[in-house]
Structures are given as structure tokens and as C-alpha cells.
GROMACS .gro file of C-alpha atoms in nm:
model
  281
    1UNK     CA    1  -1.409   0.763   2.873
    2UNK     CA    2  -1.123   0.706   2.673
    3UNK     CA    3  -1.091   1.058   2.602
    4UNK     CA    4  -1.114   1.195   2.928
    5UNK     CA    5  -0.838   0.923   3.060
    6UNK     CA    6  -0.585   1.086   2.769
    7UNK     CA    7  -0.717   1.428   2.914
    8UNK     CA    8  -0.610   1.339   3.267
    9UNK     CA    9  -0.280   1.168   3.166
   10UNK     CA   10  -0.121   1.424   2.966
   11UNK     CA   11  -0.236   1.704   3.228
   12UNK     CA   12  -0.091   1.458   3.515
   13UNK     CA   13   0.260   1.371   3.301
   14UNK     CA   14   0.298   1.775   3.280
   15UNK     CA   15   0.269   1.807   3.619
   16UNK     CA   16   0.473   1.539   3.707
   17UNK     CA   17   0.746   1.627   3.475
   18UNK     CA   18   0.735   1.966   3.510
   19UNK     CA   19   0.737   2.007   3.126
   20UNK     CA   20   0.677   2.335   3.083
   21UNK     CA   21   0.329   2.480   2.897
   22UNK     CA   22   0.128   2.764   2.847
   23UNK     CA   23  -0.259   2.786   2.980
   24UNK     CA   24  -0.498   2.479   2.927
   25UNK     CA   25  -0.864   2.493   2.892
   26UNK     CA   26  -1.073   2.145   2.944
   27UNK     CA   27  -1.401   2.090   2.860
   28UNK     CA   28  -1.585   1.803   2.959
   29UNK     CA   29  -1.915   1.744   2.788
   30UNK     CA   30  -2.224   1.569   2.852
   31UNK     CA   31  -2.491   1.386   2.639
   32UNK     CA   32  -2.310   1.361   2.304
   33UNK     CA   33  -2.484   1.046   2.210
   34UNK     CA   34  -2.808   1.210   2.206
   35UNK     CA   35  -2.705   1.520   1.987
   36UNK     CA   36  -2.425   1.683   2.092
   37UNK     CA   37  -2.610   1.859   2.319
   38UNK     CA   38  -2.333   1.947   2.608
   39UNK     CA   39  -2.106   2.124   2.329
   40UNK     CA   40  -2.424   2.315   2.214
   41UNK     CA   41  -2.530   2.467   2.540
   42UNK     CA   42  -2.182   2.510   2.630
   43UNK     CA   43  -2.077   2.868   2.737
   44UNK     CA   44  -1.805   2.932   2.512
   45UNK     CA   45  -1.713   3.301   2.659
   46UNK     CA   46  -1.549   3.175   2.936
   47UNK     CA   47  -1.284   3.034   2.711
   48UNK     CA   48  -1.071   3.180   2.584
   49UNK     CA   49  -0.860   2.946   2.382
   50UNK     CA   50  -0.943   2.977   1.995
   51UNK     CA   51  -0.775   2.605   1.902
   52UNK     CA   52  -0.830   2.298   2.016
   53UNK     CA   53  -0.819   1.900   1.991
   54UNK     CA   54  -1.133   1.715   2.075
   55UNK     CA   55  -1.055   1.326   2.158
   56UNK     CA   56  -1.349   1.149   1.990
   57UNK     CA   57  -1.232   0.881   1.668
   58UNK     CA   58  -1.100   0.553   1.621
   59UNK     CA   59  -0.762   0.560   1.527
   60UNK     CA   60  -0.491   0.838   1.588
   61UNK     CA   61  -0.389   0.750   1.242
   62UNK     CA   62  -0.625   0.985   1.117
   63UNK     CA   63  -0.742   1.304   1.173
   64UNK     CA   64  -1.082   1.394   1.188
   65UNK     CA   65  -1.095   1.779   0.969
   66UNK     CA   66  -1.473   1.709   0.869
   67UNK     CA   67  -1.750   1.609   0.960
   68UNK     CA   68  -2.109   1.617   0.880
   69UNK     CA   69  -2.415   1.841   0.923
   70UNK     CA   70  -2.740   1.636   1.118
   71UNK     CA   71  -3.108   1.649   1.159
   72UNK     CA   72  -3.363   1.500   1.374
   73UNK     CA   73  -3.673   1.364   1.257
   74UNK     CA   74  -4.010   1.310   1.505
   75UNK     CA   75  -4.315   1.177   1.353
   76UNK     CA   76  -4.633   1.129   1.558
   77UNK     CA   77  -4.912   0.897   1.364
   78UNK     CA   78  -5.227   0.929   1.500
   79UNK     CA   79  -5.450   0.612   1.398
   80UNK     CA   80  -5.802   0.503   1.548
   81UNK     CA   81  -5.831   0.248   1.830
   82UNK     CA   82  -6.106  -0.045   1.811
   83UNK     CA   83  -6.067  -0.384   1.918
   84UNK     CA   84  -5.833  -0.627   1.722
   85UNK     CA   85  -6.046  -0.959   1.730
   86UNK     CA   86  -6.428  -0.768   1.739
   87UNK     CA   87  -6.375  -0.483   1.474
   88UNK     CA   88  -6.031  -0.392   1.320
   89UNK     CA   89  -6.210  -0.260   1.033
   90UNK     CA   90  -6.349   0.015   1.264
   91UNK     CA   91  -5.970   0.118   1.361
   92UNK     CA   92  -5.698   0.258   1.167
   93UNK     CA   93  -5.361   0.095   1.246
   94UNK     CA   94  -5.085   0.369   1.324
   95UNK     CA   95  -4.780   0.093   1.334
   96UNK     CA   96  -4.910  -0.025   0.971
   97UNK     CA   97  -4.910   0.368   0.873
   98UNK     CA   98  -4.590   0.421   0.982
   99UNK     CA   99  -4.459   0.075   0.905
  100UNK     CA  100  -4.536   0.124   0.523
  101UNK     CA  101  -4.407   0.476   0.504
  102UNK     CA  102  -4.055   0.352   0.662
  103UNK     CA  103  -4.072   0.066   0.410
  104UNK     CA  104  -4.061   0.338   0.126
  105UNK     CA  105  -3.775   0.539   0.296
  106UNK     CA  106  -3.393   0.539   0.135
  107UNK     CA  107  -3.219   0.427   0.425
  108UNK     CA  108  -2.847   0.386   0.527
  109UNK     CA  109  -2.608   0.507   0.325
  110UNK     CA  110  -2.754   0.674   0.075
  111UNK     CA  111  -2.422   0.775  -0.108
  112UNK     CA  112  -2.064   0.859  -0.028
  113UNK     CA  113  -2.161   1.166   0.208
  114UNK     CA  114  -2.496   1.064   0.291
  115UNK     CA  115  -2.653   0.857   0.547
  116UNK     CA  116  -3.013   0.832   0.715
  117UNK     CA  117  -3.153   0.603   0.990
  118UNK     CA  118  -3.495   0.541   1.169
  119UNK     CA  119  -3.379   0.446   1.558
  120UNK     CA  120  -3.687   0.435   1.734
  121UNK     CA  121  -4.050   0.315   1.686
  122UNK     CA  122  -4.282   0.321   2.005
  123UNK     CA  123  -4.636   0.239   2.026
  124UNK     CA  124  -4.894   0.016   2.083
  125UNK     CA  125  -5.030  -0.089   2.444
  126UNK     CA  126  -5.205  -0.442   2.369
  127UNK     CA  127  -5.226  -0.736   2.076
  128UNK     CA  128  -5.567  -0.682   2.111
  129UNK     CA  129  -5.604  -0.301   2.015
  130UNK     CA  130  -5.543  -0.151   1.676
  131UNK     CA  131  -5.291   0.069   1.810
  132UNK     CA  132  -5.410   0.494   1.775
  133UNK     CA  133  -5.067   0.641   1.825
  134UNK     CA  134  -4.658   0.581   1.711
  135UNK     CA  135  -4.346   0.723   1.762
  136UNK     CA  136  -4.090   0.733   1.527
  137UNK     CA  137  -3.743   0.864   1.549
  138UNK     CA  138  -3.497   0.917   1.289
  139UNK     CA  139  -3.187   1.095   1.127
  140UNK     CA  140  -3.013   1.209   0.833
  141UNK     CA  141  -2.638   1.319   0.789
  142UNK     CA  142  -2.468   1.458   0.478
  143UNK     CA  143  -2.190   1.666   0.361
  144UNK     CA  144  -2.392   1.841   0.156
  145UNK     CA  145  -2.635   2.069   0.296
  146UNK     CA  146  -2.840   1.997  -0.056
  147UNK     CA  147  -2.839   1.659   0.008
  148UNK     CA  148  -2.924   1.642   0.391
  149UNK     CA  149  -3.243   1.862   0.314
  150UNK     CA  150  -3.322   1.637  -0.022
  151UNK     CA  151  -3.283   1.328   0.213
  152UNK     CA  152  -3.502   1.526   0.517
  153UNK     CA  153  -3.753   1.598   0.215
  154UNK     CA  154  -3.767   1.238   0.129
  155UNK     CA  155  -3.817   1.076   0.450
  156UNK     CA  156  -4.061   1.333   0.560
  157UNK     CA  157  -4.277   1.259   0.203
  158UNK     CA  158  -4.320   0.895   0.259
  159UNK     CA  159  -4.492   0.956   0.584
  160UNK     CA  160  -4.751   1.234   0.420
  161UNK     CA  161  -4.794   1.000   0.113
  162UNK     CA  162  -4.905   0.743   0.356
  163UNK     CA  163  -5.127   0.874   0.615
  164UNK     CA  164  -5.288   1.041   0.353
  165UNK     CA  165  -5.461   0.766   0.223
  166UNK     CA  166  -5.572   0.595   0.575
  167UNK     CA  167  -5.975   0.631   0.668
  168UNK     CA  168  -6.263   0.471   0.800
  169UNK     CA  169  -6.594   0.574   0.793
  170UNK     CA  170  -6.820   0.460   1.134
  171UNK     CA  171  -7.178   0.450   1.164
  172UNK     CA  172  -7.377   0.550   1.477
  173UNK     CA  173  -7.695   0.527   1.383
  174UNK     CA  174  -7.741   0.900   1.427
  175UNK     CA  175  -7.591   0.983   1.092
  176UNK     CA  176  -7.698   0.858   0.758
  177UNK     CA  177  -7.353   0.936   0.622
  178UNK     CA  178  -7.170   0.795   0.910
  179UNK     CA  179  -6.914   1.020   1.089
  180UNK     CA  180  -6.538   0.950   0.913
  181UNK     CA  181  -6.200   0.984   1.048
  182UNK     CA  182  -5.837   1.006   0.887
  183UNK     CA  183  -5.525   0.906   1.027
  184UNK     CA  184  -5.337   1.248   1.123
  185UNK     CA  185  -4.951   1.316   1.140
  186UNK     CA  186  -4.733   1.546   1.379
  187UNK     CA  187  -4.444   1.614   1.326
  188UNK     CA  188  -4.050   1.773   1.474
  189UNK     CA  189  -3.787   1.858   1.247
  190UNK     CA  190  -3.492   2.001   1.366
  191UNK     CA  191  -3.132   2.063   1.272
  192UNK     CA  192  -2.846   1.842   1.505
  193UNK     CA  193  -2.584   1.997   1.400
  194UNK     CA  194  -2.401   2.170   1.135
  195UNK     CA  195  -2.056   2.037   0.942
  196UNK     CA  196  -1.708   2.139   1.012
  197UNK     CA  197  -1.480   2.162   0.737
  198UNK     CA  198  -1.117   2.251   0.891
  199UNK     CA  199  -0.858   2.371   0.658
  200UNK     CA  200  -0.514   2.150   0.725
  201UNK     CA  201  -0.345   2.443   0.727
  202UNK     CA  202  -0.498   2.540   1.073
  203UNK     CA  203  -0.303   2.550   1.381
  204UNK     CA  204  -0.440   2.261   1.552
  205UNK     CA  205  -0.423   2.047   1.204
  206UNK     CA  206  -0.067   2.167   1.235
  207UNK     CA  207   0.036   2.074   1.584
  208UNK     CA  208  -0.122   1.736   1.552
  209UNK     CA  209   0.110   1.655   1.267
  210UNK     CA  210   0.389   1.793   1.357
  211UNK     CA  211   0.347   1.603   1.684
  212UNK     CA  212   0.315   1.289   1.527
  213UNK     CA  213   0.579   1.363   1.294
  214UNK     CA  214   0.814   1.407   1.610
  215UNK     CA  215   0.737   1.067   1.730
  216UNK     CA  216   0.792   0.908   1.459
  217UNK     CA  217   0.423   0.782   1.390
  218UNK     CA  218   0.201   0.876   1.060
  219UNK     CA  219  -0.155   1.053   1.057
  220UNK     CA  220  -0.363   1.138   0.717
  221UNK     CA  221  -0.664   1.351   0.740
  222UNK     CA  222  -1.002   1.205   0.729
  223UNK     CA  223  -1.380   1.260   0.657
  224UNK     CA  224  -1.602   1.111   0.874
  225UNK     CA  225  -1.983   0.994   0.891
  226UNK     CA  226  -2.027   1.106   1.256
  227UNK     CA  227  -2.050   1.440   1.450
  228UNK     CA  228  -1.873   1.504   1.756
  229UNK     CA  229  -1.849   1.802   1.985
  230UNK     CA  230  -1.564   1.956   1.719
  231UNK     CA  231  -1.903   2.029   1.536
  232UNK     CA  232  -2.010   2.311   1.753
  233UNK     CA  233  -1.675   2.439   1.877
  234UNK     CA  234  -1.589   2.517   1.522
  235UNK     CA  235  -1.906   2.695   1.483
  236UNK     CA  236  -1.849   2.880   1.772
  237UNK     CA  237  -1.527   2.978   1.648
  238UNK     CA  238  -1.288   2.787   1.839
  239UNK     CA  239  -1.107   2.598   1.560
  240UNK     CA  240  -1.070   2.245   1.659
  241UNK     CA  241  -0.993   1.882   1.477
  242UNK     CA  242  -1.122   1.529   1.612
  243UNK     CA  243  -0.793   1.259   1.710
  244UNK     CA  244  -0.862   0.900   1.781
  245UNK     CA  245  -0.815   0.723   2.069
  246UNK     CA  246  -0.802   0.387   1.963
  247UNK     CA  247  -1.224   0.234   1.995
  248UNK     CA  248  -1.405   0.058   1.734
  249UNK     CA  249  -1.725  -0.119   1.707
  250UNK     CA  250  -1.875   0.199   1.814
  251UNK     CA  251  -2.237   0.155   1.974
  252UNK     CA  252  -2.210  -0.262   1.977
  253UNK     CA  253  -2.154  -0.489   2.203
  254UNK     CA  254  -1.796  -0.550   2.098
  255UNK     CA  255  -1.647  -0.190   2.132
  256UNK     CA  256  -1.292  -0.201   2.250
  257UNK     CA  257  -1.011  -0.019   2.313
  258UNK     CA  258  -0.703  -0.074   2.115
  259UNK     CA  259  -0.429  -0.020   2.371
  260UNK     CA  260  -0.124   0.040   2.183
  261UNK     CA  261  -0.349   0.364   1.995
  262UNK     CA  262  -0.504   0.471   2.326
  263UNK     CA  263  -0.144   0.530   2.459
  264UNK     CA  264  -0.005   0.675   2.141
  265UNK     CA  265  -0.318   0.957   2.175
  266UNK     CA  266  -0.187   1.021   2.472
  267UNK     CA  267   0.172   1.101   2.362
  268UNK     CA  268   0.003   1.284   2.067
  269UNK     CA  269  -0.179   1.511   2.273
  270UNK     CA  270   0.135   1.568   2.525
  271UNK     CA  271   0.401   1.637   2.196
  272UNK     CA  272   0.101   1.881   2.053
  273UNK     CA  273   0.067   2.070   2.415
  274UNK     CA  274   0.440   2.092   2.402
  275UNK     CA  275   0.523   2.223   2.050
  276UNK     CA  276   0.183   2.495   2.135
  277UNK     CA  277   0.430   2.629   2.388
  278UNK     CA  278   0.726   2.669   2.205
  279UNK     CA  279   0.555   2.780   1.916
  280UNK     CA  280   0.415   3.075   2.120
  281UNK     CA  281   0.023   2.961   2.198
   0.00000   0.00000   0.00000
């Protein structure tokens, strides 16, 4: 929201003003939180800008020039149901499968470029069924394309190393041997996103500065743990860096908006749409 407020502003105070400018292209995107998937599915050739600034950071103090790549991790434990209190040795317990495989996993920040989460675990309908089925949800992120698949590998390994060794063998009394069953696991493994990587030499790295140079504030490039929709415009080939505009606490219950940043985006933004004109884009 912050972003599209500094969007709005800037293209209000230009028409208000009358400051002169060359052609602007906005794109407003939808469901970022859940994987960037807006920017993905966006139609790029009806743009035809090849720089840009994406409004998506903390602090304008620092300029977002990489980020990293992402992937999505679904695992689907299939257990046996039987009743809790009569015969839980008849069942086989999907939320202890996948409790004791998460319980193995490296999680959170696995080094300086490396990070991995499990976000959701669903399953279960009653405290008196051994529960047959869970969902689990989770993510890595790295800089490293050696280390996000490593850390994929990983996560993915405690789950087979665990289900693996879950049966229970039930008899009938039509079969001697009994009939057995093993716990089984699905799985969905897909890539987010990839990492951008923009040179400070690029235009937009360059207009930013200068920008902030003209008003007298300071910026320093920065690497940062998240991906935003800068992650799939660069891949597409419009070249774009990530400003700030001014929240923290991201995804808690005290995210706020630092006021004094949130306007000085704004002026950012307006100097760097002002020095693209002069300088000819």
C-alpha cells in the first residue's frame, strides 16, 4: 500500500506541477505474498519500458540490487486412521511422521545467504483419530543456486528417511500373514522464483543515486533475504532495483510505516523520474 501511495503521489505532483517527463509505465501487481505470482503472469510485451524501480523495502537508505532465488515445498503424508483410545497401534500417525521429519530439518537461517522455513501444517479431523493425512508447506531461499537445491535436498530427505520406516501390520482373520500397510508420501516441488543480481552500474541503480545525491540524502546498495516482483521483471528483461518505503516488522503485528522515509521515497522516485527525462529516457 505504501508503494502504490508513492506511485500515485509522484504521478499526481507531475501533474500538478507540470514538471515535465517522458512516458510512464505502472504496474500494479497482485498476490506477492503468496509467490510473486502477479509479476510472473504479468504480460510484459505490452511494456515497453526496459528500466524500472519497484517500491517494495524498508528503508530508502538502501537499495535493493539482489535478491534471492525461492522454492516451494508440498509434502502430503499419508498415515492409517484407527481410533485413538480403542487401537492406535492399528493406525499410523501422519502428524508424528511429519512432526519427526520437521524436527530433523535445518531451519532458519541456515547461513549468510541461506534461509528455509516450514509455514504450514494441516491435518487431523478429531483427538480421537490417529490422523491418515498432513499437509505441510515450506520454503527455501539462497543466493546460491548450489545451496538452495542442497537445502531443497535436505528438507525433502528428512521426510523420505521418515516415512520410510512407518508400518503396521493388521490381521483379519482371512490372512495368516496379516495384510500390512506403510505410511506413503506425495510430494510438489517447485521453483518461486529466481535471483536478481543488478549491476550498480545500471541505469536505474544510477538514477536512484543520483536522485538521492540531489537531495541531499545517502543510499548504499543492499542484499536482501526476500523476493519481490524486481525478481521477475529482471528476468524478463526489464532491468529494475527494489527502494524502500519506510515499513518494518514485516508480516507482524507491529508493521509500521516510518513517515519521514515514506515521504523521502516519494521525493526519490519524483527526482529519479525527473533526471530519466533530462537524461534522455
Amino acid at each position: 500500500k505504501s508503494g502504490i501511495a508513492v506511485i500515485v503521489e509522484v504521478l499526481r505532483t507531475l501533474k500538478e506541477k507540470n514538471i515535465p517527463h517522458g512516458d510512464i509505465e505502472i504496474a500494479f501487481t497482485i498476490c506477492e505474498e503468496i509467490g510473486l505470482l502477479g509479476a510472473k503472469h504479468i504480460d510484459i510485451k505490452k511494456f515497453r519500458s526496459k528500466h524500472g524501480i519497484v517500491l517494495d523495502s524498508s528503508t530508502p537508505a538502501r537499495l535493493v540490487l539482489k535478491c534471492p532465488s525461492a522454492a516451494k515445498m508440498e509434502f502430503f503424508v499419508h498415515g492409517l486412521e484407527a481410533h485413538a483410545g480403542l487401537c492406535p497401534e492399528d493406525g499410523i500417525s501422519a502428524i508424528e511422521i511429519a512432526s519427526r521429519a520437521i524436527a530433523q530439518m535445518r531451519l532458519g537461517r541456515i547461513d549468510d545467504i541461506t534461509t528455509a522455513n516450514i509455514g504450514i501444517i494441516e491435518g487431523g479431523r478429531a483427538t480421537n483419530i490417529i490422523p491418515n493425512l498432513v499437509h505441510v508447506v515450506g520454503e527455501a531461499r539462497s543466493h546460491s543456486e548450489e545451496k538452495l537445491d542442497f537445502q531443497v535436498s535436505h528438507m525433502r530427505g528428512c521426510f523420505h528417511d521418515t516415512f520410510s520406516r512407518y508400518e503396521v501390520t493388521l490381521h483379519d482373520g482371512l490372512s495368516a500373514d496379516g495384510i500390512t500397510y506403510t505410511a506413503r508420501l506425495d510430494e510438489k516441488i517447485e521453483r518461486t522464483y529466481d535471483r536478481m543480481d543488478v549491476p550498480i552500474t545500471s541505469i536505474p541503480a544510477r538514477l536512484v543515486t543520483e536522485a538521492v545525491n540531489n537531495l541531499g540524502y545517502s543510499i548504499a546498495p543492499h542484499t536482501s533475504g526476500g523476493g519481490c516482483d524486481a525478481n521477475f521483471f529482471n528476468k524478463m528483461g526489464v532491468e529494475c532495483v527494489n527502494l524502500g518505503t519506510g515499513m518494518y516488522e514485516l508480516h507482524t503485528v507491529n508493521e509500521h510505516l516510518v513517515l519521514d522515509e515514506f515521504y523521502r521515497a516519494a521525493e526519490i522516485v519524483l527526482e529519479a523520474v525527473r533526471l530519466n527525462t533530462v537524461n534522455g529516457g
